[in-house]
Coordinates of C-alpha atoms and ligand atoms in Angstrom, one line a residue:
X771 CA -67.9 -40.5 56.4
X772 CA -68.5 -39.7 60.3
X773 CA -67.3 -36.5 61.1
X774 CA -66.7 -34.1 64.2
X775 CA -66.9 -30.6 63.7
X776 CA -64.5 -28.1 65.0
X777 CA -65.1 -25.1 67.0
X778 CA -63.0 -22.0 66.7
X779 CA -61.2 -21.2 69.9
X780 CA -59.4 -18.0 69.3
X781 CA -61.0 -14.6 70.8
X782 CA -59.9 -13.0 67.5
X783 CA -62.3 -15.1 65.8
X784 CA -65.3 -13.2 67.1
X785 CA -64.8 -10.5 64.2
X786 CA -68.2 -10.5 62.9
X787 CA -68.0 -12.3 59.6
X788 CA -69.2 -10.8 56.2
X789 CA -71.3 -13.9 55.8
X790 CA -73.0 -14.4 59.4
X791 CA -75.9 -16.5 58.0
X792 CA -75.2 -18.8 54.8
X793 CA -79.0 -19.5 54.1
X794 CA -80.0 -15.8 54.5
X795 CA -77.3 -14.6 52.3
X796 CA -77.8 -17.5 49.5
X797 CA -81.4 -16.6 49.5
X798 CA -81.0 -12.8 48.8
X799 CA -77.9 -13.0 46.9
X800 CA -77.6 -11.6 43.1
X801 CA -74.7 -11.0 41.0
X802 CA -76.2 -7.4 40.3
X803 CA -75.7 -6.6 44.2
X804 CA -72.0 -7.7 44.0
X805 CA -71.5 -6.0 40.7
X806 CA -72.9 -2.7 42.6
X807 CA -70.3 -3.1 45.2
X808 CA -67.8 -2.7 42.6
X809 CA -66.8 0.8 40.7
X810 CA -67.0 0.1 37.0
X811 CA -64.7 2.2 34.5
X812 CA -65.7 6.0 34.5
X813 CA -68.6 6.9 32.5
X814 CA -70.3 3.4 32.2
X815 CA -67.2 2.0 30.1
X816 CA -67.4 -1.2 31.4
X817 CA -65.7 -3.6 33.9
X818 CA -62.2 -4.1 34.2
X819 CA -60.5 -6.1 36.9
X820 CA -57.1 -3.9 37.1
X821 CA -59.3 -0.6 37.7
X822 CA -61.2 -2.2 40.5
X823 CA -58.2 -3.9 42.1
X824 CA -56.1 -0.5 41.8
X825 CA -57.1 2.5 40.2
X826 CA -60.5 2.3 42.5
X827 CA -58.3 2.7 45.3
X828 CA -55.6 4.8 44.1
X829 CA -58.2 7.3 43.5
X830 CA -59.9 7.5 47.1
X831 CA -58.8 7.3 50.7
X832 CA -56.8 4.2 50.3
X833 CA -54.7 6.0 47.9
X834 CA -51.4 5.8 50.8
X835 CA -52.7 2.2 51.8
X836 CA -50.0 -0.3 51.6
X837 CA -51.0 -2.8 48.5
X838 CA -48.1 -4.9 48.6
X839 CA -45.4 -5.8 50.5
X840 CA -42.7 -7.6 48.9
X841 CA -40.4 -9.9 50.6
X842 CA -37.1 -10.5 48.9
X843 CA -35.0 -13.7 49.0
X844 CA -32.3 -11.5 50.4
X845 CA -33.9 -9.9 53.0
X846 CA -35.0 -6.9 50.9
X847 CA -38.4 -5.5 51.6
X848 CA -40.1 -3.4 49.2
X849 CA -43.6 -1.6 49.8
X850 CA -45.8 -0.3 46.9
X851 CA -48.8 1.5 48.0
X852 CA -52.1 1.5 46.0
X853 CA -50.5 5.0 44.3
X854 CA -47.4 3.3 43.6
X855 CA -48.9 0.5 41.7
X856 CA -51.2 2.7 39.9
X857 CA -48.5 4.8 38.9
X858 CA -46.4 1.7 37.9
X859 CA -48.9 -0.5 36.1
X860 CA -49.9 2.8 34.3
X861 CA -46.2 2.9 33.1
X862 CA -46.2 -0.8 32.1
X863 CA -49.5 -0.5 30.2
X864 CA -48.0 2.3 27.8
X865 CA -44.7 0.1 27.4
X866 CA -46.7 -2.6 25.9
X867 CA -48.9 -0.1 24.1
X868 CA -45.5 1.4 22.3
X869 CA -44.8 -2.2 21.6
X870 CA -48.0 -2.7 19.4
X871 CA -49.7 -4.8 22.0
X872 CA -53.3 -4.9 21.1
X873 CA -56.7 -6.0 22.7
X874 CA -56.5 -9.7 23.1
X875 CA -52.9 -10.4 22.4
X876 CA -51.2 -12.3 25.1
X877 CA -48.4 -11.2 27.2
X878 CA -46.8 -13.5 29.6
X879 CA -43.7 -13.4 32.3
X880 CA -41.2 -16.1 33.4
X881 CA -39.7 -14.1 36.5
X882 CA -40.1 -15.5 39.7
X883 CA -42.3 -13.8 42.4
X884 CA -40.7 -10.5 42.0
X885 CA -42.6 -6.9 42.0
X886 CA -42.2 -6.5 38.0
X887 CA -44.5 -9.6 37.9
X888 CA -47.3 -8.2 39.9
X889 CA -47.1 -4.7 37.9
X890 CA -47.2 -6.6 34.7
X891 CA -50.0 -8.6 35.3
X892 CA -51.9 -5.1 36.3
X893 CA -50.5 -3.4 33.6
X894 CA -51.4 -5.9 31.1
X895 CA -55.2 -6.0 32.3
X896 CA -55.2 -2.3 31.7
X897 CA -54.2 -2.4 28.2
X898 CA -56.6 -5.4 27.5
X899 CA -54.0 -7.3 26.7
X900 CA -54.1 -11.1 28.1
X901 CA -52.0 -12.3 30.7
X902 CA -50.7 -16.0 30.3
X903 CA -48.8 -16.7 33.6
X904 CA -45.9 -19.2 33.6
X905 CA -43.8 -20.7 36.2
X906 CA -40.3 -19.9 36.6
X907 CA -39.0 -23.2 37.8
X908 CA -40.4 -24.9 34.6
X909 CA -37.7 -26.3 32.1
X910 CA -37.9 -25.3 28.4
X911 CA -40.0 -27.6 27.2
X912 CA -43.4 -26.6 29.4
X913 CA -42.5 -23.1 28.8
X914 CA -42.3 -23.8 24.9
X915 CA -45.7 -25.3 25.3
X916 CA -47.2 -22.5 27.0
X917 CA -45.8 -19.6 25.0
X918 CA -46.6 -21.6 21.4
X919 CA -50.3 -22.7 22.6
X920 CA -51.2 -19.3 23.8
X921 CA -49.5 -17.4 20.8
X922 CA -47.6 -15.2 23.2
X923 CA -46.5 -12.0 21.7
X924 CA -44.4 -10.4 24.8
X925 CA -42.5 -12.0 27.4
X926 CA -40.9 -10.4 30.4
X927 CA -38.0 -12.3 31.8
X928 CA -34.6 -11.9 33.7
X929 CA -31.4 -12.0 31.7
X930 CA -30.6 -15.1 33.3
X931 CA -33.6 -17.0 32.8
X932 CA -33.8 -15.7 29.2
X933 CA -30.4 -17.0 28.6
X934 CA -31.0 -20.5 29.9
X935 CA -34.5 -21.3 29.2
X936 CA -35.9 -18.9 26.4
X937 CA -33.2 -18.0 23.9
X938 CA -32.8 -21.5 22.7
X939 CA -36.8 -22.0 21.6
X940 CA -36.9 -18.3 19.9
X941 CA -36.7 -20.3 16.5
X942 CA -39.8 -22.4 17.2
X943 CA -41.7 -19.4 18.5
X944 CA -42.4 -16.9 15.6
X945 CA -45.2 -15.1 17.4
X946 CA -42.7 -14.3 20.0
X947 CA -41.7 -10.8 19.3
X948 CA -40.8 -8.9 22.2
X949 CA -38.5 -9.9 25.5
X950 CA -38.7 -7.4 28.2
X951 CA -35.4 -7.9 30.4
X952 CA -36.4 -6.6 33.9
X953 CA -32.6 -6.7 34.7
X954 CA -31.2 -5.0 31.7
X955 CA -30.2 -1.2 31.9
X956 CA -30.2 -0.6 28.2
X957 CA -31.6 -2.7 25.3
X958 CA -29.8 -5.9 24.1
X959 CA -30.9 -5.8 20.2
X960 CA -33.9 -5.8 18.3
X961 CA -36.9 -7.3 20.2
X962 CA -34.8 -7.7 23.5
X963 CA -35.5 -4.7 25.6
X964 CA -34.8 -3.4 28.5
X965 CA -37.7 -3.2 31.0
X966 CA -36.4 -0.5 33.5
X967 CA -35.1 2.0 30.6
X968 CA -38.6 1.4 29.1
X969 CA -40.7 2.2 32.1
X970 CA -38.4 5.2 33.0
X971 CA -39.4 6.6 29.6
X972 CA -43.0 5.7 29.7
X973 CA -45.9 8.1 31.1
X974 CA -47.1 7.4 34.6
X975 CA -50.8 8.2 33.4
X976 CA -52.9 5.6 31.4
X977 CA -56.7 5.7 30.4
X978 CA -58.1 2.2 30.8
X979 CA -60.2 1.6 27.5
X980 CA -63.8 0.4 27.3
X981 CA -63.7 -2.7 28.6
X982 CA -66.5 -5.5 28.0
X983 CA -66.8 -7.8 30.9
X984 CA -66.8 -10.4 28.3
X985 CA -63.1 -9.5 27.1
X986 CA -60.5 -12.1 27.8
X987 CA -58.1 -11.1 30.7
X988 CA -56.0 -14.1 31.5
X989 CA -55.3 -17.4 29.9
X990 CA -54.5 -19.8 32.6
X991 CA -52.9 -23.3 32.2
X992 CA -54.4 -26.0 34.3
X993 CA -51.6 -27.9 36.7
X994 CA -51.3 -30.9 34.4
X995 CA -52.2 -33.3 37.2
X996 CA -54.2 -35.6 35.0
X997 CA -52.7 -35.1 31.5
X998 CA -51.5 -31.9 29.4
X999 CA -52.2 -28.9 30.8
X1000 CA -55.3 -27.2 29.3
X1001 CA -55.5 -23.5 28.4
X1002 CA -58.6 -22.2 30.1
X1003 CA -59.9 -18.5 28.9
X1004 CA -61.1 -16.2 31.4
X1005 CA -62.6 -12.6 31.2
X1006 CA -62.6 -9.6 33.2
X1007 CA -66.3 -10.3 34.6
X1008 CA -64.5 -13.1 36.9
X1009 CA -63.5 -10.3 38.9
X1010 CA -67.1 -10.4 40.4
X1011 CA -66.1 -13.7 42.0
X1012 CA -62.7 -12.7 42.9
X1013 CA -64.3 -9.9 44.9
X1014 CA -67.3 -12.0 46.3
X1015 CA -65.0 -14.7 47.6
X1016 CA -62.5 -12.1 48.8
X1017 CA -65.5 -11.2 51.1
X1018 CA -67.5 -14.2 52.0
X1019 CA -64.7 -16.8 51.8
X1020 CA -61.2 -15.0 52.8
X1021 CA -63.8 -12.8 55.0
X1022 CA -61.4 -9.5 54.0
X1023 CA -62.0 -6.8 56.6
X1024 CA -60.2 -3.3 56.2
X1025 CA -56.7 -3.5 57.6
X1026 CA -56.2 -7.3 56.9
X1027 CA -52.9 -8.6 56.1
X1028 CA -53.2 -11.6 53.6
X1029 CA -50.8 -13.9 52.5
X1030 CA -51.3 -16.4 49.6
X1031 CA -48.1 -18.8 49.3
X1032 CA -49.4 -19.8 45.7
X1033 CA -47.0 -18.8 42.6
X1034 CA -49.1 -16.6 40.2
X1035 CA -48.1 -19.7 37.6
X1036 CA -51.1 -21.4 39.3
X1037 CA -54.6 -19.9 39.3
X1038 CA -54.7 -19.6 43.1
X1039 CA -51.7 -17.5 42.9
X1040 CA -53.2 -15.1 40.5
X1041 CA -57.0 -15.2 41.3
X1042 CA -56.0 -14.9 45.3
X1043 CA -52.3 -14.0 45.1
X1044 CA -52.9 -10.9 43.3
X1045 CA -56.6 -9.7 42.5
X1046 CA -59.1 -10.7 45.3
X1047 CA -56.9 -8.8 48.2
X1048 CA -56.1 -5.8 45.9
X1049 CA -60.1 -5.6 45.2
X1050 CA -60.6 -5.2 49.0
X1051 CA -58.0 -2.5 49.5
X1052 CA -56.0 -4.7 51.9
X1053 CA -52.1 -5.6 52.5
X1054 CA -51.1 -8.3 50.2
X1055 CA -47.6 -10.1 51.1
X1056 CA -45.4 -11.5 48.6
X1057 CA -42.7 -13.5 49.4
X1058 CA -39.7 -14.2 46.9
X1059 CA -38.9 -17.5 48.2
X1060 CA -40.3 -21.0 48.4
X1061 CA -41.2 -23.0 51.2
X1062 CA -39.1 -22.9 54.3
X1063 CA -40.8 -23.6 57.6
X1064 CA -38.7 -21.1 59.7
X1065 CA -39.2 -18.5 57.2
X1066 CA -42.9 -19.1 56.8
X1067 CA -43.7 -19.1 60.7
X1068 CA -41.6 -15.8 60.6
X1069 CA -43.6 -14.1 57.9
X1070 CA -46.5 -15.1 59.6
X1071 CA -45.3 -13.5 63.1
X1072 CA -43.6 -10.4 61.7
X1073 CA -45.6 -9.5 59.2
X1074 CA -48.8 -9.8 61.1
X1075 CA -50.7 -11.9 58.8
X1076 CA -54.3 -12.1 59.7
X1077 CA -55.7 -14.4 56.8
X1078 CA -53.4 -16.9 55.2
X1079 CA -54.2 -19.2 52.1
X1080 CA -52.1 -22.3 51.4
X1081 CA -52.0 -25.9 50.0
X1082 CA -52.2 -29.3 51.6
X1083 CA -48.8 -30.0 50.6
X1084 CA -47.2 -27.2 52.5
X1085 CA -49.2 -28.1 55.7
X1086 CA -48.1 -31.6 55.6
X1087 CA -44.7 -30.6 55.6
X1088 CA -45.0 -28.1 58.3
X1089 CA -47.0 -30.9 60.3
X1090 CA -43.7 -33.3 59.4
X1091 CA -41.7 -30.9 61.6
X1092 CA -43.9 -30.9 64.7
X1093 CA -44.8 -28.1 67.2
X1094 CA -41.2 -26.6 67.9
X1095 CA -40.6 -24.5 65.2
X1096 CA -44.3 -23.0 65.4
X1097 CA -43.6 -22.4 69.2
X1098 CA -40.8 -19.8 68.5
X1099 CA -43.3 -17.5 67.0
X1100 CA -46.1 -15.5 67.8
X1101 CA -49.3 -16.2 65.7
X1102 CA -51.5 -14.3 67.5
X1103 CA -52.6 -11.9 64.5
X1104 CA -54.0 -15.1 62.7
X1105 CA -57.4 -15.0 62.2
X1106 CA -58.2 -17.5 59.3
X1107 CA -56.5 -20.3 57.5
X1108 CA -57.5 -21.7 54.0
X1109 CA -56.2 -24.0 51.9
X1110 CA -56.6 -25.4 48.3
X1111 CA -55.4 -27.6 45.6
X1112 CA -55.8 -31.0 46.9
X1113 CA -58.0 -32.8 49.3
X1114 CA -57.3 -31.7 53.0
X1115 CA -57.1 -34.4 55.5
X1116 CA -59.1 -34.2 58.5
X1117 CA -55.8 -34.9 60.5
X1118 CA -54.4 -31.6 59.0
X1119 CA -57.4 -29.7 60.1
X1120 CA -57.2 -30.6 63.4
X1121 CA -53.3 -30.3 63.6
X1122 CA -54.0 -26.8 62.4
X1123 CA -56.5 -26.4 65.7
X1124 CA -53.9 -27.9 68.2
X1125 CA -50.6 -26.2 66.5
X1126 CA -51.8 -23.1 64.9
X1127 CA -54.7 -22.5 67.5
X1128 CA -57.0 -22.3 64.0
X1129 CA -58.7 -24.9 62.1
X1130 CA -57.9 -24.6 58.4
X1131 CA -60.6 -24.1 56.3
X1132 CA -60.7 -26.4 52.8
X1133 CA -62.2 -25.0 49.8
X1134 CA -62.6 -26.4 46.4
X1135 CA -62.1 -25.2 43.0
X1136 CA -60.2 -25.5 39.5
X1137 CA -58.6 -23.3 37.1
X1138 CA -61.6 -23.8 35.2
X1139 CA -64.0 -22.3 37.6
X1140 CA -61.7 -19.1 38.0
X1141 CA -62.3 -18.7 41.9
X1142 CA -63.6 -20.6 44.7
X1143 CA -66.6 -22.8 44.3
X1144 CA -67.0 -24.8 47.5
X1145 CA -66.0 -23.7 51.3
X1146 CA -65.7 -23.8 54.8
X1147 CA -67.2 -20.6 55.7
X1148 CA -65.5 -18.8 58.6
X1149 CA -69.0 -18.3 60.3
X1150 CA -69.7 -22.3 60.2
X1151 CA -68.3 -25.1 62.2
X1152 CA -65.9 -26.9 60.1
X1153 CA -66.6 -30.8 59.0
X1154 CA -62.7 -32.0 58.8
X1155 CA -62.3 -33.8 55.5
X1156 CA -65.3 -31.9 53.9
X1157 CA -64.9 -29.1 51.0
X1158 CA -67.6 -27.7 52.6
X1159 CA -70.7 -25.5 50.9
X1160 CA -71.2 -23.8 47.3
X1161 CA -70.7 -20.4 47.7
X1162 CA -74.1 -18.1 47.2
X1163 CA -75.0 -17.9 43.2
X1164 CA -73.2 -21.1 42.8
X1165 CA -75.4 -24.2 42.0
X1166 CA -73.8 -27.4 42.7
X1167 CA -75.3 -31.1 42.4
X1168 CA -73.8 -34.5 42.4
X1169 CA -74.8 -36.2 39.1
X1170 CA -74.4 -39.6 37.5
X1171 CA -73.4 -39.8 33.5
X1172 CA -75.9 -42.1 32.0
X1173 CA -74.9 -41.7 28.5
X1174 CA -73.0 -39.3 25.9
X1175 CA -74.1 -35.9 26.9
X1176 CA -76.6 -37.2 29.2
X1177 CA -76.7 -37.2 33.0
X1178 CA -79.2 -37.3 35.9
X1179 CA -79.0 -35.6 39.1
X1180 CA -78.2 -37.9 42.4
X1181 CA -81.1 -36.3 44.6
X1182 CA -80.1 -38.7 47.9
X1183 CA -76.9 -37.6 50.3
X1184 CA -74.5 -39.8 50.6
X1185 CA -74.0 -41.1 47.5
X1186 CA -70.9 -40.9 45.1
X1187 CA -71.3 -39.3 41.7
X1188 CA -69.6 -36.6 39.8
X1189 CA -69.4 -33.1 41.0
X1190 CA -71.6 -30.7 38.7
X1191 CA -72.0 -27.0 38.7
X1192 CA -74.6 -25.0 37.0
X1193 CA -73.0 -22.6 34.3
X1194 CA -73.5 -19.3 34.3
X1195 CA -71.2 -17.9 37.2
X1196 CA -69.0 -14.9 36.2
X1197 CA -65.6 -16.6 36.4
X1198 CA -66.3 -19.9 34.8
X1199 CA -63.8 -20.4 31.9
X1200 CA -65.3 -19.6 28.6
X1201 CA -63.4 -22.0 26.6
X1202 CA -59.8 -24.0 26.5
X1203 CA -57.6 -22.1 23.7
X1204 CA -57.4 -23.9 20.5
X1205 CA -59.7 -26.9 21.9
X1206 CA -63.5 -26.4 21.2
X1207 CA -64.6 -30.1 21.2
X1208 CA -62.7 -30.8 24.7
X1209 CA -64.8 -27.5 26.0
X1210 CA -67.9 -28.7 24.9
X1211 CA -67.4 -32.3 26.2
X1212 CA -67.4 -30.7 29.6
X1213 CA -70.8 -30.1 29.4
X1214 CA -73.9 -32.1 29.5
X1215 CA -77.6 -31.7 30.3
X1216 CA -77.0 -28.0 31.2
X1217 CA -74.5 -28.9 33.7
X1218 CA -70.5 -28.3 33.8
X1219 CA -69.0 -31.3 34.9
X1220 CA -66.0 -31.3 36.8
X1221 CA -64.3 -34.6 36.5
X1222 CA -64.4 -35.0 40.4
X1223 CA -66.2 -37.6 42.4
X1224 CA -67.7 -36.3 45.4
X1225 CA -70.9 -36.8 47.8
X1226 CA -73.1 -34.3 49.5
X1227 CA -74.5 -35.0 53.2
X1228 CA -77.8 -34.5 54.6
X1229 CA -76.9 -30.9 55.5
X1230 CA -75.2 -29.7 51.8
X1231 CA -71.6 -30.4 52.7
X1232 CA -69.6 -31.7 49.9
X1233 CA -67.0 -34.3 50.5
X1234 CA -64.5 -35.1 48.2
X1235 CA -64.0 -38.8 46.5
X1236 CA -61.3 -38.5 44.1
X1237 CA -60.5 -37.4 40.6
X1238 CA -62.9 -39.4 38.4
X1239 CA -59.6 -41.0 36.8
X1240 CA -58.2 -42.0 39.9
X1241 CA -61.1 -43.9 41.3
X1242 CA -60.4 -47.3 42.1
X1243 CA -62.8 -50.2 41.3
X1244 CA -62.3 -53.1 43.2
X1245 CA -64.6 -56.5 43.7
X1246 CA -67.3 -54.4 42.7
X1247 CA -66.6 -51.4 44.7
X1248 CA -65.9 -47.8 43.7
X1249 CA -62.9 -46.6 45.8
X1250 CA -61.9 -42.9 46.4
X1251 CA -58.2 -42.6 47.2
X1252 CA -58.8 -39.6 49.6
X1253 CA -60.7 -41.6 52.1
X1254 CA -57.6 -44.2 52.1
X1255 CA -55.1 -41.7 52.3
X1256 CA -56.7 -39.6 55.2
X1257 CA -57.2 -42.8 57.3
X1258 CA -53.6 -44.0 56.6
X1259 CA -52.3 -40.0 57.6
X1260 CA -54.1 -40.5 60.9
X1261 CA -50.9 -43.2 61.6
X1262 CA -48.1 -41.6 63.4
X1263 CA -45.4 -43.1 60.8
X1264 CA -47.1 -41.5 57.8
X1265 CA -46.2 -38.1 56.6
X1266 CA -47.7 -38.4 53.0
X1267 CA -49.4 -40.8 51.0
X1268 CA -50.8 -41.4 47.5
X1269 CA -53.2 -44.4 46.8
X1270 CA -53.6 -45.9 43.4
X1271 CA -55.7 -49.1 41.8
X1272 CA -53.4 -51.8 40.7
X1273 CA -54.8 -53.8 37.9
X1274 CA -55.6 -57.4 39.2
X1275 CA -56.9 -60.1 37.0
X1276 CA -59.5 -61.8 39.5
X1277 CA -61.1 -58.5 41.2
X1278 CA -60.0 -55.5 38.9
X1279 CA -58.0 -53.3 40.9
X1280 CA -56.1 -53.9 44.4
X1281 CA -55.7 -50.6 46.4
X1282 CA -52.4 -49.9 46.8
X1283 CA -50.5 -47.1 49.0
X1284 CA -47.4 -45.2 48.5
X1285 CA -46.0 -44.0 51.7
X1286 CA -43.6 -41.6 52.6
X1287 CA -42.6 -41.9 56.6
X1288 CA -41.9 -39.3 59.0
X1289 CA -38.1 -38.9 60.3
X1290 CA -38.2 -41.2 63.0
X1291 CA -39.6 -44.1 61.5
X1292 CA -37.7 -46.7 59.5
X1293 CA -39.4 -48.4 56.6
X1294 CA -39.5 -52.2 57.4
X1295 CA -41.6 -55.5 57.0
X1296 CA -42.8 -54.9 60.6
X1297 CA -44.2 -51.4 60.0
X1298 CA -45.8 -52.2 56.5
X1299 CA -47.8 -55.2 58.4
X1300 CA -48.7 -52.8 61.0
X1301 CA -49.9 -50.3 58.5
X1302 CA -51.8 -52.8 56.7
X1303 CA -53.5 -53.8 60.0
X1304 CA -54.2 -50.1 60.8
X1305 CA -55.7 -49.7 57.3
X1306 CA -58.2 -52.7 57.7
X1307 CA -59.3 -51.6 61.1
X1308 CA -60.2 -48.1 60.0
X1309 CA -61.7 -48.9 56.5
X1310 CA -62.5 -52.6 56.4
X1311 CA -61.0 -55.4 54.3
X1312 CA -62.4 -54.0 51.1
X1313 CA -61.2 -50.5 51.1
X1314 CA -58.0 -51.1 52.8
X1315 CA -54.6 -51.1 50.8
X1316 CA -54.0 -54.7 50.3
X1317 CA -50.2 -53.7 49.3
X1318 CA -48.2 -51.0 50.6
X1319 CA -45.0 -49.6 49.1
X1320 CA -42.5 -46.9 50.9
X1321 CA -41.4 -44.4 48.7
X1322 CA -39.4 -41.4 50.0
X1323 CA -40.8 -38.4 47.6
X1324 CA -44.1 -39.1 46.0
X1325 CA -44.1 -37.5 42.7
X1326 CA -45.8 -34.0 42.8
X1327 CA -46.3 -31.6 39.9
X1328 CA -45.3 -27.8 40.5
X1329 CA -48.3 -26.7 42.0
X1330 CA -47.3 -29.3 44.8
X1331 CA -50.1 -32.0 44.1
X1332 CA -49.6 -35.7 44.1
X1333 CA -49.4 -37.3 40.6
X1334 CA -51.4 -40.4 41.3
X1335 CA -51.6 -41.4 37.7
X1336 CA -47.7 -41.3 37.4
X1337 CA -47.2 -43.7 40.7
X1338 CA -49.9 -46.2 38.8
X1339 CA -48.2 -46.0 35.3
X1340 CA -44.5 -46.6 37.3
X1341 CA -46.0 -49.2 39.1
X1342 CA -47.6 -51.2 36.3
X1343 CA -45.0 -50.1 33.6
X1344 CA -47.1 -47.8 31.3
X1345 CA -45.9 -44.7 29.6
X1346 CA -45.5 -41.8 31.8
X1347 CA -47.7 -39.5 29.8
X1348 CA -47.1 -35.7 29.8
X1349 CA -44.7 -35.1 32.7
X1350 CA -43.8 -31.7 32.1
X1351 CA -45.2 -30.1 35.3
X1352 CA -43.2 -32.9 37.5
X1353 CA -41.7 -31.4 40.4
X1354 CA -37.7 -32.8 40.5
X1355 CA -37.9 -35.6 42.3
X1356 CA -34.3 -35.9 44.1
X1357 CA -34.1 -33.6 47.0
X1358 CA -37.8 -32.4 47.0
X1359 CA -38.1 -32.3 50.5
Ligands
LIG54 P1 -55.2 -30.8 35.2 O1 -56.6 -30.4 35.0 O2 -54.3 -30.4 34.1 O3 -55.1 -32.3 35.3 P2 -55.3 -30.2 38.0 O4 -56.9 -30.4 37.8 O5 -54.8 -30.4 39.0 O6 -54.6 -30.3 36.8 P3 -56.3 -27.5 38.7 O7 -57.2 -26.7 38.2 O8 -55.0 -26.3 39.2 O9 -55.4 -28.3 37.9 O10 -56.8 -28.4 39.9 C1 -58.1 -28.5 40.3 C2 -58.2 -29.9 40.7 O11 -57.4 -29.8 42.1 C3 -59.8 -30.1 41.3 O12 -60.4 -30.5 40.0 C4 -59.5 -31.1 42.1 O13 -59.5 -32.4 41.6 C5 -58.3 -30.7 42.9 N1 -58.7 -29.9 44.1 C6 -58.7 -28.5 44.3 N2 -59.0 -28.3 45.5 C7 -59.5 -29.3 46.3 C8 -60.1 -29.6 47.3 N3 -60.1 -28.7 48.4 N4 -60.3 -30.8 47.7 C9 -60.3 -31.9 46.7 N5 -59.6 -31.6 45.4 C10 -59.0 -30.4 45.4
LIG55 MG1 -58.4 -30.6 36.3

């Protein structure tokens, strides 16, 4: 793919990045050195995420520094210093211990982004319980699946969510023993406890038990984009990646104000919406509300956000609204913008440059990797459309599967193959819960196989091609949906696009695009033909879509990712498969 580099234009960018020289940092990098930048539990009792994120700062000069600023939907603002977080998470840890939660037992939260969620995560990690995130917008079935698969023992939730989504599941969840209600002043019966009451009665002191870095910390379910969500097991040692990527990717500096828009129900919202900023002793903004362009620009402006981590789906929504809403706000404090979750079209990178005054830095990782693996580093010029380069300490390759359990490394540049990572980085998942075979099948010949197809250019930048399941085989060619989608995104009428391979008796599959249009464009035959012509000119006739369908709301899962498998299943009349994480399609925009 042809690329242009984007140079930074804001003066504020002149802050010296934590990684000024990629090759130098890679050549001198060691995990031992990263570990030395962390504290470790007193008396050599191991490594615990919550100690590094909270107690380390609460016991030092950052004690009174603002750790979390919570922006409530009704306009309420609540501030928590590192000392507050320490005290509250200690109380929560004591509450769990009183309920008899033991090391390795699972605890979940179904609350929405409220302060108690953040306190619960940190408190659980202190007790050596395992946190299993949920997303409050899930319906009862996905909630059931996760609570059941995760053997969850304690759930924290609101009275309303309990009545509407959990109560009816309890007969089927014998292992769920305790419900802690955040908005109930008194206990409501056996196993249905008032969290405020228990927190008030609990001690604000807690000693974190000895923590083996290999102790399980978080059980994360994948987004369910390609099928049934899988429960990925993560351990306390993952803190090394959270810290290292906070340093080299997010480029945290003292005094930074960080906002990660992802919900902690997804791995991004946990690793970067909670842990990484706290590890660096900076201020983490939490917004209770969902996407709203005006509100978001307002937060960037009023909270003086300096580092912002968001997702392509949100960026595309902002792009749709044009320049005006942004013009009303002062984004002078913004120094870095990052994106993850789906491929970021070059169009979006350039839009950031033009409208926000900063390009958007794409990075790639998965629930299974626990943290960012490939990124466009702040010190490098961005190649729009590229995911960037691997983190120091991370070895990536493009491989091809030659037989079951056998892969070959593809040495040439610009060749498409599967993205593979050398196992052994600290935040690598340690298994899929209850599915050892699936876990084993992710590895071959000493590589972890990501299931994503990509290529690497001659300078070592990685380019996403598509998920292996989504790749289109047409007339003997392999076509990645991302390339086609990015080309169509360049047309002014196109707001969002999902590309699939539609089975065809002669040529295997034809490339087909589902397009949602920008507000001032109407779907009609003329525009359809224009877009087909536009695609051909950009991509050539083999790769360009032969069929285009206009569709207002493309199906997305609750993590905001376009579900191409569903577009395809519906188009060809196949079963829809697991749609438990599907976003409600009406009124989505
Ligand atoms: P499931 O595994 O259940 O199908 P999922 O893969 O969407 O769901 P996640 O772990 O949340 O679950 O997402 C990781 C995937 O998201 C990656 O494997 C990749 O396909 C995609 N992805 C993430 N970041 C990027 C990026 N910057 N560019 C391209 N794709 C990305
Ligand atoms: Mg996946």
